[in-house]
Coordinates of C-alpha atoms in Angstrom, one line a residue:
X3 CA 103.7 92.3 86.7
X4 CA 107.2 91.9 87.2
X5 CA 108.4 94.7 85.4
X6 CA 106.5 96.9 87.6
X7 CA 107.7 95.3 90.9
X8 CA 105.1 93.4 92.3
X9 CA 106.5 89.9 91.4
X10 CA 110.2 90.8 91.5
X11 CA 111.2 87.8 94.0
X12 CA 110.1 85.2 91.5
X13 CA 113.1 85.1 89.5
X14 CA 115.5 85.9 92.3
X15 CA 114.0 82.3 94.4
X16 CA 114.4 80.1 91.5
X17 CA 117.9 81.3 90.8
X18 CA 119.1 80.9 93.9
X19 CA 116.9 77.3 94.7
X20 CA 115.5 79.2 97.4
X21 CA 112.1 79.1 99.4
X22 CA 109.8 82.4 99.2
X23 CA 109.1 82.9 102.4
X24 CA 105.6 85.1 103.4
X25 CA 105.4 86.8 107.0
X26 CA 102.7 88.2 108.6
X27 CA 101.8 89.0 112.2
X28 CA 98.8 88.8 114.5
X29 CA 97.5 89.8 118.2
X30 CA 95.3 89.2 120.6
X31 CA 94.1 90.7 123.8
X32 CA 94.0 88.6 127.0
X33 CA 91.3 90.3 128.8
X34 CA 88.5 88.3 129.5
X35 CA 85.0 89.3 127.2
X36 CA 82.4 90.9 129.6
X37 CA 80.1 88.3 130.9
X38 CA 76.6 88.7 131.5
X39 CA 74.4 86.8 133.9
X40 CA 70.8 86.9 135.9
X41 CA 69.9 88.1 138.8
X42 CA 66.8 88.4 141.2
X43 CA 64.5 91.3 140.0
X44 CA 65.9 94.5 142.1
X45 CA 69.5 92.5 142.6
X46 CA 72.7 93.4 140.7
X47 CA 74.0 90.6 138.6
X48 CA 77.8 89.5 139.6
X49 CA 80.2 87.9 137.4
X50 CA 83.7 87.5 138.8
X51 CA 86.5 87.4 136.4
X52 CA 89.9 86.6 138.1
X53 CA 92.8 88.8 136.7
X54 CA 93.2 91.8 136.1
X55 CA 93.0 90.6 132.4
X56 CA 95.7 93.0 130.8
X57 CA 98.1 91.5 128.6
X58 CA 98.5 90.7 124.5
X59 CA 99.9 87.9 122.9
X60 CA 101.4 88.7 119.2
X61 CA 102.2 86.0 116.7
X62 CA 104.6 86.3 113.7
X63 CA 103.9 83.8 110.9
X64 CA 105.9 83.0 108.2
X65 CA 104.5 80.2 105.0
X66 CA 107.6 79.3 103.1
X67 CA 106.9 78.0 99.4
X68 CA 109.7 76.4 97.1
X69 CA 108.4 74.4 93.8
X70 CA 108.0 70.9 93.9
X71 CA 107.8 71.0 97.8
X72 CA 105.1 70.9 100.9
X73 CA 104.7 74.5 102.1
X74 CA 106.0 75.0 105.3
X75 CA 104.5 77.2 108.4
X76 CA 106.4 78.6 111.4
X77 CA 105.4 81.2 114.2
X78 CA 106.8 82.7 116.5
X79 CA 105.2 84.3 119.5
X80 CA 105.6 87.1 122.0
X81 CA 103.7 87.7 125.2
X82 CA 103.0 90.8 126.8
X83 CA 101.8 90.3 130.2
X84 CA 101.4 94.0 131.2
X85 CA 104.4 94.7 133.1
X86 CA 106.4 98.0 133.5
X87 CA 109.1 98.3 131.2
X88 CA 108.4 95.0 129.0
X89 CA 108.3 95.5 125.4
X90 CA 104.4 95.4 124.3
X91 CA 105.4 93.8 120.6
X92 CA 107.9 92.1 118.5
X93 CA 111.1 94.4 118.2
X94 CA 113.7 94.1 114.9
X95 CA 115.6 91.1 117.2
X96 CA 112.1 89.1 117.3
X97 CA 111.9 89.5 113.6
X98 CA 115.6 88.3 113.0
X99 CA 115.5 85.6 115.2
X100 CA 112.5 84.1 112.8
X101 CA 114.2 84.5 109.9
X102 CA 117.1 82.7 111.0
X103 CA 115.1 80.1 112.7
X104 CA 113.0 79.6 109.4
X105 CA 116.7 79.3 107.7
X106 CA 118.1 76.9 110.2
X107 CA 114.7 74.8 109.7
X108 CA 114.9 74.9 105.9
X109 CA 118.7 74.6 105.1
X110 CA 118.4 76.8 102.0
X111 CA 118.0 80.5 101.0
X112 CA 115.5 82.6 101.7
X113 CA 113.3 85.5 99.7
X114 CA 111.7 86.8 102.5
X115 CA 108.7 88.9 101.6
X116 CA 106.4 91.4 104.3
X117 CA 104.7 94.3 104.5
X118 CA 105.7 97.8 105.3
X119 CA 105.6 97.4 109.1
X120 CA 107.8 100.1 110.7
X121 CA 109.9 97.3 112.5
X122 CA 110.3 95.7 109.2
X123 CA 111.6 98.6 107.7
X124 CA 114.4 99.0 110.9
X125 CA 118.1 100.1 109.8
X126 CA 119.4 97.2 111.6
X127 CA 117.3 94.4 109.7
X128 CA 118.5 96.3 106.5
X129 CA 122.1 95.8 107.9
X130 CA 121.2 92.0 108.8
X131 CA 119.6 91.6 105.2
X132 CA 123.0 93.0 103.6
X133 CA 125.5 91.0 105.8
X134 CA 123.4 87.8 105.0
X135 CA 122.7 88.7 101.4
X136 CA 124.4 84.9 100.5
X137 CA 121.1 83.4 101.8
X138 CA 118.5 86.2 102.1
X139 CA 116.4 88.7 100.0
X140 CA 114.0 90.9 101.4
X141 CA 111.2 91.9 99.1
X142 CA 108.6 94.5 100.5
X143 CA 105.1 94.4 99.7
X144 CA 103.3 97.6 98.5
X145 CA 101.6 100.1 100.9
X146 CA 97.9 98.5 101.6
X147 CA 98.5 95.3 99.6
X148 CA 97.5 92.5 102.1
X149 CA 96.2 90.6 99.3
X150 CA 99.1 89.6 98.2
X151 CA 100.4 87.9 101.2
X152 CA 99.1 84.8 101.6
X153 CA 99.9 84.5 104.9
X154 CA 97.4 86.9 106.2
X155 CA 94.8 84.2 105.5
X156 CA 96.6 81.8 107.8
X157 CA 95.0 83.7 110.9
X158 CA 91.6 82.8 109.9
X159 CA 92.2 78.8 109.9
X160 CA 90.4 77.5 112.3
X161 CA 92.2 75.3 115.2
X162 CA 92.6 71.7 114.8
X163 CA 92.9 68.7 117.5
X164 CA 95.7 67.7 115.1
X165 CA 97.6 71.1 115.0
X166 CA 101.1 71.4 116.7
X167 CA 102.2 74.1 118.9
X168 CA 105.2 75.1 121.5
X169 CA 104.9 73.8 124.7
X170 CA 104.5 77.0 127.2
X171 CA 108.3 76.3 127.8
X172 CA 109.5 77.1 124.3
X173 CA 107.0 79.7 123.3
X174 CA 109.3 82.6 122.7
X175 CA 111.2 80.3 120.0
X176 CA 110.6 79.9 116.7
X177 CA 108.9 76.6 116.0
X178 CA 107.5 74.8 112.8
X179 CA 103.6 74.5 113.4
X180 CA 104.2 71.0 112.4
X181 CA 107.1 68.2 112.5
X182 CA 108.1 66.9 109.4
X183 CA 105.8 64.3 107.8
X184 CA 102.9 65.2 110.2

């Protein structure tokens, strides 16, 4: 398969001593679910929901693997509050910052694998990868192939009480999912 381009980053990662990183994104609307209640016959049921319910939280996560080591999970959050002029999702700068933060945490070269989201194909990210070719290689997945990306399954994992998360004060910075050794 490597000759056909599907597993093209495998030899590159081994040659560089790099982590193979798989990136995926997910989002969740902040509008509260519709509620139902009861009321006496003839009276209209009323459910009070605070807030206007607009907004969205987007998550970009990356799972990094290197032979002989435990996998690492990093993520970055983007909160959209529905304000005028506010970006609704990650820009190329957010993805660049996730790559840089992952590199700083791991301290090793990266082979970065992701899908063909329009922001991933931005010229600025291509230029960034070219400038940092000494430690970064980017591999695009084939179109419509989420089954090749192990990071896609991360979003279906149930939260656990021991799960780690960034504090609200630093939620817009990339953070490891759990500190080393936990």
